[in-house]
Coordinates of C-alpha atoms and ligand atoms in Angstrom, one line a residue:
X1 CA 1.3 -19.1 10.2
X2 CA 1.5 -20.9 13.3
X3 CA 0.1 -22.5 16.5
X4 CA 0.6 -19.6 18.8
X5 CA -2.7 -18.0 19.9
X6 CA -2.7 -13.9 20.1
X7 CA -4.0 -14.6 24.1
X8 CA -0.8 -15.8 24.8
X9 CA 1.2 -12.8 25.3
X10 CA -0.5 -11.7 28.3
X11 CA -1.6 -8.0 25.7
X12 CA -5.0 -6.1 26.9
X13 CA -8.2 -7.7 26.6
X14 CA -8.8 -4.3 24.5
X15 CA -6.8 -5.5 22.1
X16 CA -7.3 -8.8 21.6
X17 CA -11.2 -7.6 21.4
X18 CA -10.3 -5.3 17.9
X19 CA -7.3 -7.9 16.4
X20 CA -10.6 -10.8 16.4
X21 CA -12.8 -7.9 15.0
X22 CA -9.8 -7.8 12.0
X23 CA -10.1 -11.4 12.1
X24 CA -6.4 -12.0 12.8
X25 CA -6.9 -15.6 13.5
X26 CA -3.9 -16.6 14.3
X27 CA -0.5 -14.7 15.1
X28 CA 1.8 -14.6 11.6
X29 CA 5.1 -16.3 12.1
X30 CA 6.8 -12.5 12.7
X31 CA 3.9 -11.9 14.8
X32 CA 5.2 -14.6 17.2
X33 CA 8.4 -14.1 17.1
X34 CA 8.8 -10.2 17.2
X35 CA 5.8 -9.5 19.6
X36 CA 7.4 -11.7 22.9
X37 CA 10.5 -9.3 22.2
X38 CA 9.0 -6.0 21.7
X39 CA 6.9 -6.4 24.6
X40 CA 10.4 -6.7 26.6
X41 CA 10.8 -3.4 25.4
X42 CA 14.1 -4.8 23.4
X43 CA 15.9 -3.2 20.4
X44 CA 14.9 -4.9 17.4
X45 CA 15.9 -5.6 13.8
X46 CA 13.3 -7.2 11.7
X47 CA 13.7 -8.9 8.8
X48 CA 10.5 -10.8 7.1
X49 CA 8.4 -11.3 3.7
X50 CA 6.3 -8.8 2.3
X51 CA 2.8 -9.2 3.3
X52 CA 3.7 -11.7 6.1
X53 CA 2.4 -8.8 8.8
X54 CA 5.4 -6.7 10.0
X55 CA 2.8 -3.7 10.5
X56 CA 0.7 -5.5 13.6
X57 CA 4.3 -7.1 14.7
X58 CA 5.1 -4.0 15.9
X59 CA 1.3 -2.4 16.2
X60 CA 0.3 -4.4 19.1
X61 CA 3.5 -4.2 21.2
X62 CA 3.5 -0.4 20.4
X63 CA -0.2 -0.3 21.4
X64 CA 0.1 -2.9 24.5
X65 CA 3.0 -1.0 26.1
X66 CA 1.5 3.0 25.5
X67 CA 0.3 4.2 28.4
X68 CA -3.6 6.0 28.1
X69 CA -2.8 8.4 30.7
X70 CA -0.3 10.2 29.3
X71 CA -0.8 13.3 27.0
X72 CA 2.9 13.5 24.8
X73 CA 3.4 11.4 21.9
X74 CA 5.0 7.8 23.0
X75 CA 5.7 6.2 19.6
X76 CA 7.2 7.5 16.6
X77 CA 6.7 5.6 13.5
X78 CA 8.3 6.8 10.4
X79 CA 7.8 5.5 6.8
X80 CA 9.2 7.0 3.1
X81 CA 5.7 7.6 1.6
X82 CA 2.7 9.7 2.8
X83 CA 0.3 6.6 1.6
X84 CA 2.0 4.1 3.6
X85 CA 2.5 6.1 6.5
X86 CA -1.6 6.8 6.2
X87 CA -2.1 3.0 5.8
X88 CA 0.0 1.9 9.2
X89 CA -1.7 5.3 11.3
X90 CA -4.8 3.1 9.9
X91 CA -3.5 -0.4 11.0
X92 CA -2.2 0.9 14.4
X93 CA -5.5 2.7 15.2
X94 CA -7.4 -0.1 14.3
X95 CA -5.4 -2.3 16.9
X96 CA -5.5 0.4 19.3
X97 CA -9.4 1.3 18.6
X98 CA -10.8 0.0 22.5
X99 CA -7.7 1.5 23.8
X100 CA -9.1 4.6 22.9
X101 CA -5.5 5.3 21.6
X102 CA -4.8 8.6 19.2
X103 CA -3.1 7.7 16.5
X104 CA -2.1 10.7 13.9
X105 CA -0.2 10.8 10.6
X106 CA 2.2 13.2 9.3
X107 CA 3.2 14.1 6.2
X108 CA 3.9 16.7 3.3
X109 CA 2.3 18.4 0.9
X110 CA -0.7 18.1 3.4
X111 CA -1.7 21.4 5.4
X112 CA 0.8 22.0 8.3
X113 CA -1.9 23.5 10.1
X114 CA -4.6 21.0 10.3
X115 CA -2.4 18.1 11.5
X116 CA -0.8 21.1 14.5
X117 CA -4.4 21.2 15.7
X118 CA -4.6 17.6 15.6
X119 CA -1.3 17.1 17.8
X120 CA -2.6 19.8 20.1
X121 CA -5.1 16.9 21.3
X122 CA -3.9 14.1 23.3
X123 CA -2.3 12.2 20.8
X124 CA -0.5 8.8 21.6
X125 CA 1.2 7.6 18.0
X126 CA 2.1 9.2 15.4
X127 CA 3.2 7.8 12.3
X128 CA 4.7 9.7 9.7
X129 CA 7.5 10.2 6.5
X130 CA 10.1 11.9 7.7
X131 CA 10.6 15.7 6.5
X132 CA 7.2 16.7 8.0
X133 CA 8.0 14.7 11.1
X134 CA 11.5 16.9 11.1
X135 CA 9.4 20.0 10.4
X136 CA 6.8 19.3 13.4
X137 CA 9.6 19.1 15.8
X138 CA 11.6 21.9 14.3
X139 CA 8.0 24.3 14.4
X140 CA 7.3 23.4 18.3
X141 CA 4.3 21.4 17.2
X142 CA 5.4 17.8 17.8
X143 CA 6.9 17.2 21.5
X144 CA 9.3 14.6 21.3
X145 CA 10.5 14.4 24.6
X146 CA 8.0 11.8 25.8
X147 CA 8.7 9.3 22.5
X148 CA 9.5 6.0 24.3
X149 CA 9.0 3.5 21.3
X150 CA 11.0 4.1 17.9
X151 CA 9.6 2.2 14.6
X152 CA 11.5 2.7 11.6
X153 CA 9.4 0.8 9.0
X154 CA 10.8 0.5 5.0
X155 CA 14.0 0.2 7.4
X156 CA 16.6 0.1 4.3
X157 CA 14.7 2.3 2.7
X158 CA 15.0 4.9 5.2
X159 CA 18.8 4.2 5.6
X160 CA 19.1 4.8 1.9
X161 CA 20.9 8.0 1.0
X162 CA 18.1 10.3 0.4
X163 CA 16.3 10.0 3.8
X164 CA 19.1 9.1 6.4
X165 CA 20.4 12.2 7.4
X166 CA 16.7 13.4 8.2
X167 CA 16.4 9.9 10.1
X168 CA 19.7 10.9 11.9
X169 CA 18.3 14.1 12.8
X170 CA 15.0 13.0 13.9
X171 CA 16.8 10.5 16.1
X172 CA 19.1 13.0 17.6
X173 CA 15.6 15.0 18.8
X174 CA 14.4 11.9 20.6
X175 CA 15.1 10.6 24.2
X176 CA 18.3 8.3 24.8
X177 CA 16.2 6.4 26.7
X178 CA 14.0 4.3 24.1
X179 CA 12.7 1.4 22.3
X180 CA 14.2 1.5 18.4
X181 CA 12.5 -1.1 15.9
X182 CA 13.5 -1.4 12.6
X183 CA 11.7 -3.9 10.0
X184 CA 11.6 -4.3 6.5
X185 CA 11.9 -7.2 3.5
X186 CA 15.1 -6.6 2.5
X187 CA 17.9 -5.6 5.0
X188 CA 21.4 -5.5 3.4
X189 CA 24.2 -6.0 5.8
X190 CA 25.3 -2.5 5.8
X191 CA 22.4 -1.2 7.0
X192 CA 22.6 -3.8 9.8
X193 CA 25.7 -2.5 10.7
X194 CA 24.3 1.3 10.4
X195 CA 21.9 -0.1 13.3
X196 CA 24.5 -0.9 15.9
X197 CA 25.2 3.3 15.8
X198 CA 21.8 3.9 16.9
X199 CA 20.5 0.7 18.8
X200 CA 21.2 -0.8 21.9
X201 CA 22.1 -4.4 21.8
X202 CA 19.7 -5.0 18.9
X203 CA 18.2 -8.4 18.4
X204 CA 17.9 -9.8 15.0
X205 CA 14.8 -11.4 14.1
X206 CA 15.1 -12.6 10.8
X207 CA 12.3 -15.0 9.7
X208 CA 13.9 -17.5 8.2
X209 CA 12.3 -18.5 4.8
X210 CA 13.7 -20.3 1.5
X211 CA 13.6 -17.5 -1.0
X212 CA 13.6 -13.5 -0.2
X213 CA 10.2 -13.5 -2.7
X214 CA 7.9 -15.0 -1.8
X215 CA 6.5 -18.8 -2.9
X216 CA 3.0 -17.6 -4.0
X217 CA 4.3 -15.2 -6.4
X218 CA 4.6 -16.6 -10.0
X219 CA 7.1 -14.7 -11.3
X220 CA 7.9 -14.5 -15.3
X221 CA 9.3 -12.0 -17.7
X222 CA 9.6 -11.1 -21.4
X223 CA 11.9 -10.1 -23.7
X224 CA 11.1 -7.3 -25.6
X225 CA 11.6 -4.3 -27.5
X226 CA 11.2 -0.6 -26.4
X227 CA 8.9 0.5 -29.0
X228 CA 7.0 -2.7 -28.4
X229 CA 6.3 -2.7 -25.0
X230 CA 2.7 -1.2 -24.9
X231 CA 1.8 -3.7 -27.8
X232 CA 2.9 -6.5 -25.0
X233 CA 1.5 -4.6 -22.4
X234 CA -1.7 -4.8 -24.2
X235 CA -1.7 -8.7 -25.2
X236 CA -0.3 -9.6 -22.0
X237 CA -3.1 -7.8 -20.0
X238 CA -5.5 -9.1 -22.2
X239 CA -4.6 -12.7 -22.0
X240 CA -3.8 -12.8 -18.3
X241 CA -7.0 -10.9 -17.8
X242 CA -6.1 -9.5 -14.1
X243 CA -8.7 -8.5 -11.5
X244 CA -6.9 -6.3 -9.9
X245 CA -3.0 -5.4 -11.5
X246 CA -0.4 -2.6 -10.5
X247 CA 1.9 -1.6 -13.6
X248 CA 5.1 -0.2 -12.5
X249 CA 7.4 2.1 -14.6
X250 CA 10.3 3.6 -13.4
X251 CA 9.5 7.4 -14.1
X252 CA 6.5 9.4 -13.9
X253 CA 6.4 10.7 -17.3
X254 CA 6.2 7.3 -18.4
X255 CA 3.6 6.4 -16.1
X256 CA 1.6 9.3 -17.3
X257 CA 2.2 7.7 -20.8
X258 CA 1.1 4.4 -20.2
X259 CA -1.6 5.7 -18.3
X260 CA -2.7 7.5 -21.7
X261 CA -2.7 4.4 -23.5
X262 CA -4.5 2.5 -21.5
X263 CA -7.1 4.8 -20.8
X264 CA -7.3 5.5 -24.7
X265 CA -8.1 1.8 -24.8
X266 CA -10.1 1.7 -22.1
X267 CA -9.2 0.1 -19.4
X268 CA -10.5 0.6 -15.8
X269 CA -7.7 2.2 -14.5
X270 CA -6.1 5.4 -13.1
X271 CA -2.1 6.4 -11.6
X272 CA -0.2 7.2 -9.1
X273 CA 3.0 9.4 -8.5
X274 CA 4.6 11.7 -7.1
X275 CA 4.3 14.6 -9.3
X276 CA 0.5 14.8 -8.4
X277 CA -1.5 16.7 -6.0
X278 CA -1.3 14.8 -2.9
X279 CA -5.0 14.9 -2.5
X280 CA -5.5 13.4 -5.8
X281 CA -2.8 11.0 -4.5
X282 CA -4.5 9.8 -1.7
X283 CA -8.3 9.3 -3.3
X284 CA -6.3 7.7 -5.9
X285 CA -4.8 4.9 -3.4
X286 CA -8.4 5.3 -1.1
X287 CA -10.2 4.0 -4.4
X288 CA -7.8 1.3 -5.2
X289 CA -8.4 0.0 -1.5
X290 CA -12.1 -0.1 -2.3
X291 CA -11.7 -2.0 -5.3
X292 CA -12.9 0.9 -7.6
X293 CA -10.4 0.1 -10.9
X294 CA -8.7 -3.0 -12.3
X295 CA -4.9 -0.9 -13.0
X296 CA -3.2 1.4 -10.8
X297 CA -0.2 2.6 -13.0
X298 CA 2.5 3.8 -10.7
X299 CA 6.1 4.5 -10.3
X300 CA 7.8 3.0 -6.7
X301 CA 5.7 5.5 -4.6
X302 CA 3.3 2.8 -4.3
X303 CA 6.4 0.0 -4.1
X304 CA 6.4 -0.1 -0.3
X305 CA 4.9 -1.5 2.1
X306 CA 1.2 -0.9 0.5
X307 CA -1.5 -3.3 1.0
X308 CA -4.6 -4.0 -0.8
X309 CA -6.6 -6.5 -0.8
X310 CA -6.7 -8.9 -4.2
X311 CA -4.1 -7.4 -6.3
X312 CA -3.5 -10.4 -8.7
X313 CA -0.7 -9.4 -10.6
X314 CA 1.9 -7.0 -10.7
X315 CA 3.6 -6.2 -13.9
X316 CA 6.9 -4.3 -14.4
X317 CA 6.5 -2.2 -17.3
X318 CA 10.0 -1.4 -17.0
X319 CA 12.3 -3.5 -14.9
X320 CA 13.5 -1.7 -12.0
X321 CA 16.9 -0.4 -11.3
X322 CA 17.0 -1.6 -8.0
X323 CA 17.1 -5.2 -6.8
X324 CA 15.3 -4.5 -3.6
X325 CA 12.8 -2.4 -5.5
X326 CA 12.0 -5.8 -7.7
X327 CA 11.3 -7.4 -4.1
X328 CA 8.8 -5.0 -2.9
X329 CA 6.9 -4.2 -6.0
X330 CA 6.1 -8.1 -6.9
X331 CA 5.0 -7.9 -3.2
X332 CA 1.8 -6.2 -3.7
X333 CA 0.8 -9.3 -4.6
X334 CA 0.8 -12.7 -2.9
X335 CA 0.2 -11.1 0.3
X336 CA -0.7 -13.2 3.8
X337 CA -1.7 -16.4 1.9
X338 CA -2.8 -15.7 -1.5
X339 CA -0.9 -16.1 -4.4
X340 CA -0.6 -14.0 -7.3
X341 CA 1.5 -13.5 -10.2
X342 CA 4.6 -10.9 -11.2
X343 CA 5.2 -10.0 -14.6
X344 CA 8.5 -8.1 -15.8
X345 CA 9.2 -6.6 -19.4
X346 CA 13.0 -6.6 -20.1
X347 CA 14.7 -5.2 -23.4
X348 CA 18.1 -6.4 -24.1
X349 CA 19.5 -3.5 -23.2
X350 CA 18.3 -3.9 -19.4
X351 CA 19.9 -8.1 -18.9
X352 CA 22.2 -7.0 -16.4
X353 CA 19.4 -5.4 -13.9
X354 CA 17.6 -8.5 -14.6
X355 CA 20.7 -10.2 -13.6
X356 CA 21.1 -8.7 -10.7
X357 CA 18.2 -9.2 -9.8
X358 CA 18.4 -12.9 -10.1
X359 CA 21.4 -13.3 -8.2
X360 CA 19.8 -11.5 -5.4
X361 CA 16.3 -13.5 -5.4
X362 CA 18.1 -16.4 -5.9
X363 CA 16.1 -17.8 -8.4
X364 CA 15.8 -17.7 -12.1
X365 CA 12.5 -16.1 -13.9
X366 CA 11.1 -17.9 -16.4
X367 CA 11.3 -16.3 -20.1
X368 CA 8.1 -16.6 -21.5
X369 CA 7.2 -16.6 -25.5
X370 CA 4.8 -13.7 -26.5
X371 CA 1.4 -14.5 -26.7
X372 CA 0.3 -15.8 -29.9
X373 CA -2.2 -13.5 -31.6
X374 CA -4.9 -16.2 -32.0
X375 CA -4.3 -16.6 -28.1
X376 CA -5.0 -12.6 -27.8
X377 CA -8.2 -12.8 -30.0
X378 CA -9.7 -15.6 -28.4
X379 CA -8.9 -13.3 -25.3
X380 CA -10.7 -10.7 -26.2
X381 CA -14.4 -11.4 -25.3
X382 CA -13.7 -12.3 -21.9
X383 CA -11.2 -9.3 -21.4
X384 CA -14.1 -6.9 -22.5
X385 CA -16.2 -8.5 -20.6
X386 CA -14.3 -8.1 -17.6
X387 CA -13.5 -4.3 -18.4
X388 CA -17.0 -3.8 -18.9
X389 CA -18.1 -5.0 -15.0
X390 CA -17.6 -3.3 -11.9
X391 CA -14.7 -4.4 -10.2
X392 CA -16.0 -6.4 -7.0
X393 CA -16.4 -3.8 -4.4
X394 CA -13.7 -4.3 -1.2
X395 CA -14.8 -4.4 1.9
X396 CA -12.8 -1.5 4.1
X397 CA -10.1 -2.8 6.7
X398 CA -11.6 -2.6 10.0
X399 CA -15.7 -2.0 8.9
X400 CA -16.4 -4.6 12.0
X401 CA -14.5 -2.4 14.0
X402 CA -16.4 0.3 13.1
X403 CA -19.9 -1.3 14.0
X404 CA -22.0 -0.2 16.8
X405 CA -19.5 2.8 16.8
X406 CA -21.7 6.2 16.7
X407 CA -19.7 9.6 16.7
X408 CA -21.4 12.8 18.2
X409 CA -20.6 15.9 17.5
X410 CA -21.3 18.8 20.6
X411 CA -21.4 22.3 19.0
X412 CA -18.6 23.6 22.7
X413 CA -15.0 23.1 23.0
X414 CA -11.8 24.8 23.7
X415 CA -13.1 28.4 23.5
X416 CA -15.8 27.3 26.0
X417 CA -13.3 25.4 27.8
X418 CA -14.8 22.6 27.8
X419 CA -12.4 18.9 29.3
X420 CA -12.0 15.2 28.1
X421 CA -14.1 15.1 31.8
X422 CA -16.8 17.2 31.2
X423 CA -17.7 15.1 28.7
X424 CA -17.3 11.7 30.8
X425 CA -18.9 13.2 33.1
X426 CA -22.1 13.7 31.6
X427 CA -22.4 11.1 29.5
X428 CA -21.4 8.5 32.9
X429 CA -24.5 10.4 34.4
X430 CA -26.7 8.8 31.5
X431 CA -28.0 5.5 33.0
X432 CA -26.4 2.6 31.8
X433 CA -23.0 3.9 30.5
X434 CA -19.6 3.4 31.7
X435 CA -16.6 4.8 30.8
X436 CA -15.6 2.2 28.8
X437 CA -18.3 2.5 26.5
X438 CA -16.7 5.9 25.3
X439 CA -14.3 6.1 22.7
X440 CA -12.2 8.9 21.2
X441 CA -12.7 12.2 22.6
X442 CA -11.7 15.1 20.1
X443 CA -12.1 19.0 21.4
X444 CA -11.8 21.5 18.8
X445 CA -12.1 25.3 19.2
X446 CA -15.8 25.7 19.4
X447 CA -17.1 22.0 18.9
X448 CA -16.7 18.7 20.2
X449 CA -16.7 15.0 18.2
X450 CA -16.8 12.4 20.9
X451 CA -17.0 8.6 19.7
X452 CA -19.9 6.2 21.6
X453 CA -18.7 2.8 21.5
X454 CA -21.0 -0.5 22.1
X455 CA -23.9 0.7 20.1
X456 CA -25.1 2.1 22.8
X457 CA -24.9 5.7 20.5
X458 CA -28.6 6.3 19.7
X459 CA -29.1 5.8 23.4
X460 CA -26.8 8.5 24.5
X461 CA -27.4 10.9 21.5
X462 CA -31.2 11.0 22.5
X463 CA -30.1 11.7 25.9
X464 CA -28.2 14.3 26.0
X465 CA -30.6 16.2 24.0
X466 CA -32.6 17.0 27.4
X467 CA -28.9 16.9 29.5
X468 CA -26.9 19.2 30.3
X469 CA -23.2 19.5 29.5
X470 CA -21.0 21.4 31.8
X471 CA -23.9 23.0 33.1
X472 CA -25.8 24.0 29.8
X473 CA -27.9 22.0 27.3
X474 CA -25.5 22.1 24.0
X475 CA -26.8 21.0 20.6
X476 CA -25.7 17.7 19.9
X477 CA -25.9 15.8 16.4
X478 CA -24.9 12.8 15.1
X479 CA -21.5 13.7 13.4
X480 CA -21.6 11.5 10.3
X481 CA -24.8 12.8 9.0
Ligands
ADP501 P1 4.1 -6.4 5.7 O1 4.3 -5.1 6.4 O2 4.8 -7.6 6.3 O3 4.3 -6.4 4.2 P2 1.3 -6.0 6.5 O4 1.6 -5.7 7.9 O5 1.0 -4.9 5.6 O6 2.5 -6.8 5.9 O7 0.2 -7.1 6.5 C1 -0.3 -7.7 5.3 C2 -1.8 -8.0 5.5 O8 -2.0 -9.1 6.4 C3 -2.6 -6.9 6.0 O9 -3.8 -6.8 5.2 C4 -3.0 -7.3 7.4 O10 -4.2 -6.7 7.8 C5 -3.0 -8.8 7.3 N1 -2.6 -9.5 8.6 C6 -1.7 -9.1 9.4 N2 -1.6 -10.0 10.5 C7 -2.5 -10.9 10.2 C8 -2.9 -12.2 10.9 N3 -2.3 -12.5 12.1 N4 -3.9 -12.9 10.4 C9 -4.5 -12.5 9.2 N5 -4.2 -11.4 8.5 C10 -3.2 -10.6 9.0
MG502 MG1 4.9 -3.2 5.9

């Protein structure tokens, strides 16, 4: 962290109002040096820790520099999974919450109609993976020819071989003219070099730390046998005794299996990949936020860029075949300044990705002698225990953001052809509101949700029961009731 103050890069009052409402204290170190930059509307190239706050490093430049007026989409941002591109639409949104800014997310396996109406309304960001942001544009339904800002978050990721010819093509639909960001953890140097093609001039922030992992993450491992891992996997958890854990294994089928044995045994716990249903996907992922169950058992779909809160340990079921993949997973954990504790399971047959990995974190990772079966029993009560409690709820990102914020919902829209103004305009007419005090403004076919900011809600609810609305008294209701 540093010294630097979020007032001092001259960004909206709006702004500042919802980053003290997410309690961001104090600008992160990429924070301060990426949002000076972005703001200049420069190419950038971000390299910086996981969970060190790449998301709002770009998020409030992208939110400062969009202008409210305008009706097409100024800012792309794409990510490789559906969760994470929910999580930054979240992030961004929150920023951009007094700015009244639209901020929609993208992606497959997800209705294509619902999110078309949604980018029929004035939308300002949208965030999403890439084959549904390619099949958007391709379908007439996302107009790129107003995208000014560029974020490619996961940037490596993205340039890896199975995403960057729909990166390349999505690039080719945007406007020459434009801001292009790229962050991630890891950044090997030919992806650097793949950013001189599409960037102008790029700077390179690259924030400069000791080790690519980071500090707060113990990291260990364990030698062990294939048909003995879920024996280990069960001392292990038992003796460590995690609130809040993410086993990774490197294929779905064997998440599905270890998800078997553990619930068999009875943990608190549930999976994630990406042979599901995407709904079930994304409750999944929604719960783990919330703190609902201890495990999440999950191949890399949940690797990247996800963050929830508390995640104490992170163990690799199977080491992963990737060295940047080892990087992002143990990442989960240790995130803004807490520490936590990465666990990896490696059979003999698997040394050299453990090598590799090594050589590329720089550091060595401890071997660590099973746990002695007295060790597990005397475990036991406290593990149970544990398993038997409610995990301790988690407080969702944003809930102060969210206060005195009461949405209405008018049963008129489109087909009535009703406007972003007829609604100003009658609820300015109530005494005591300004425009300010209204938030996001969402016309559907025949209804109308219309956000009423600075709990000043009740008031204008009870109004506009006796008001007209564009000339006629409309039923209105509170919309989350
Ligand atoms: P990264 O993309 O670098 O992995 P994120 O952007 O997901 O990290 O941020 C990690 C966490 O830190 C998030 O929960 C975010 O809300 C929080 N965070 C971001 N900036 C700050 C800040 N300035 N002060 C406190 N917490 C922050
Ligand atoms: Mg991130």
């Amino acid at each position: 962290m540093t010294k630097a103050n979020f007032k001092d890069y001259g960004i909206h009052n709006k702004l500042l109002k919802a980053i003290e409402l997410l309690d961001f204290q104090i600008p992160s170190k990429v924070q301060h040096e990426v949002i000076p930059v972005a703001l200049q509307g420069k190419d950038i190239v971000v390299k910086s820790q996981t969970g060190s706050g790449k998301t709002a490093a770009f998020g409030i430049p992208i939110c400062q520099l969009v202008e409210w007026e305008d009706n097409k989409p100024q800012a792309l941002v794409v990510t490789p999974t559906r969760e994470l591109a929910i999580q930054v639409r979240e992030d961004i949104f929150n920023i951009g919450r007094f700015k009244r800014l639209n901020v929609l997310a993208v992606y497959g396996k997800a209705p294509f109609s619902h999110q078309e109406k949604e980018l029929k309304q004035k939308t300002h960001i949208v965030v999403g993976t890439p084959g549904r942001i390619i099949d958007h544009i391709e379908r007439g339904t996302l107009d790129t020819s107003g995208v000014r800002y560029l974020v490619i978050d996961e940037a490596d990721e993205m340039f890896n071989l199975g995403f960057i010819d729909q990166i390349e093509s999505i690039i080719l639909k945007l406007p020459k003219k434009r801001t292009t960001m790229l962050f991630s953890a890891t950044m090997p140097e030919d992806v650097e070099s793949l950013c001189y093609k599409n960037m102008k001039d790029p700077v390179f922030i690259d924030i400069e730390s000791e080790n690519l992992t980071v500090d707060r993450i113990e990291q260990e491992r364990y030698t062990v046998d294939e048909s003995n891992k879920k024996e280990l996997l069960k001392d292990v958890t038992t003796v460590e005794n995690p609130d809040s854990c993410i086993v990774f294994c490197n294929t779905r089928e064997r998440v599905d299996a270890v998800y078997s044995m553990m619930k068999r045994n009875k943990y608190s716990c549930a999976r994630i990949h990406g042979g599901m249903e995407q709904k079930d996907r994304l409750q999944i992922m929604e719960s783990f936020k919330l703190g609902k169950f201890r495990y999440l058992i999950a191949t890399d779909v949940a690797a990247r860029g996800i963050d929830v809160d508390g995640i104490t340990h992170i163990i690799n079921y199977d080491i992963p075949r990737e060295k940047e993949a080892y990087v992002h997973r143990i990442g989960r954990t240790g995130r803004v300044d807490r520490t936590g504790k990465a666990i990896t399971f490696v059979t003999r047959t698997e040394e050299r990705y453990l090598n590799e990995i090594c050589d590329y974190i720089e550091r060595e990772i401890p071997l660590k002698e099973r746990p002695e079966k007295d060790a597990v029993i005397d475990a036991i009560p406290s593990f149970n225990e544990k398993m038997s409690k409610k995990p301790k709820p988690i407080e969702q990102k944003g809930k102060d953001l969210n206060k005195g914020i009461l949405k209405l919902h008018i049963n008129a829209g489109k087909k009535t052809k009703m406007r972003p103004v007829d609604i100003v305009g009658a609820i300015c007419n109530i005494e005591g509101m300004k425009a300010e005090d209204i938030g996001i403004i969402n016309i559907l076919d025949t209804s109308t949700f219309v956000e009423i900011l600075n709990y000043k809600g009740e008031r204008v609810f009870q109004a506009l029961q006796t008001k007209p609305i564009k000339g006629r008294l409309r039923n209105v209701s509170k919309a989350d009731e």
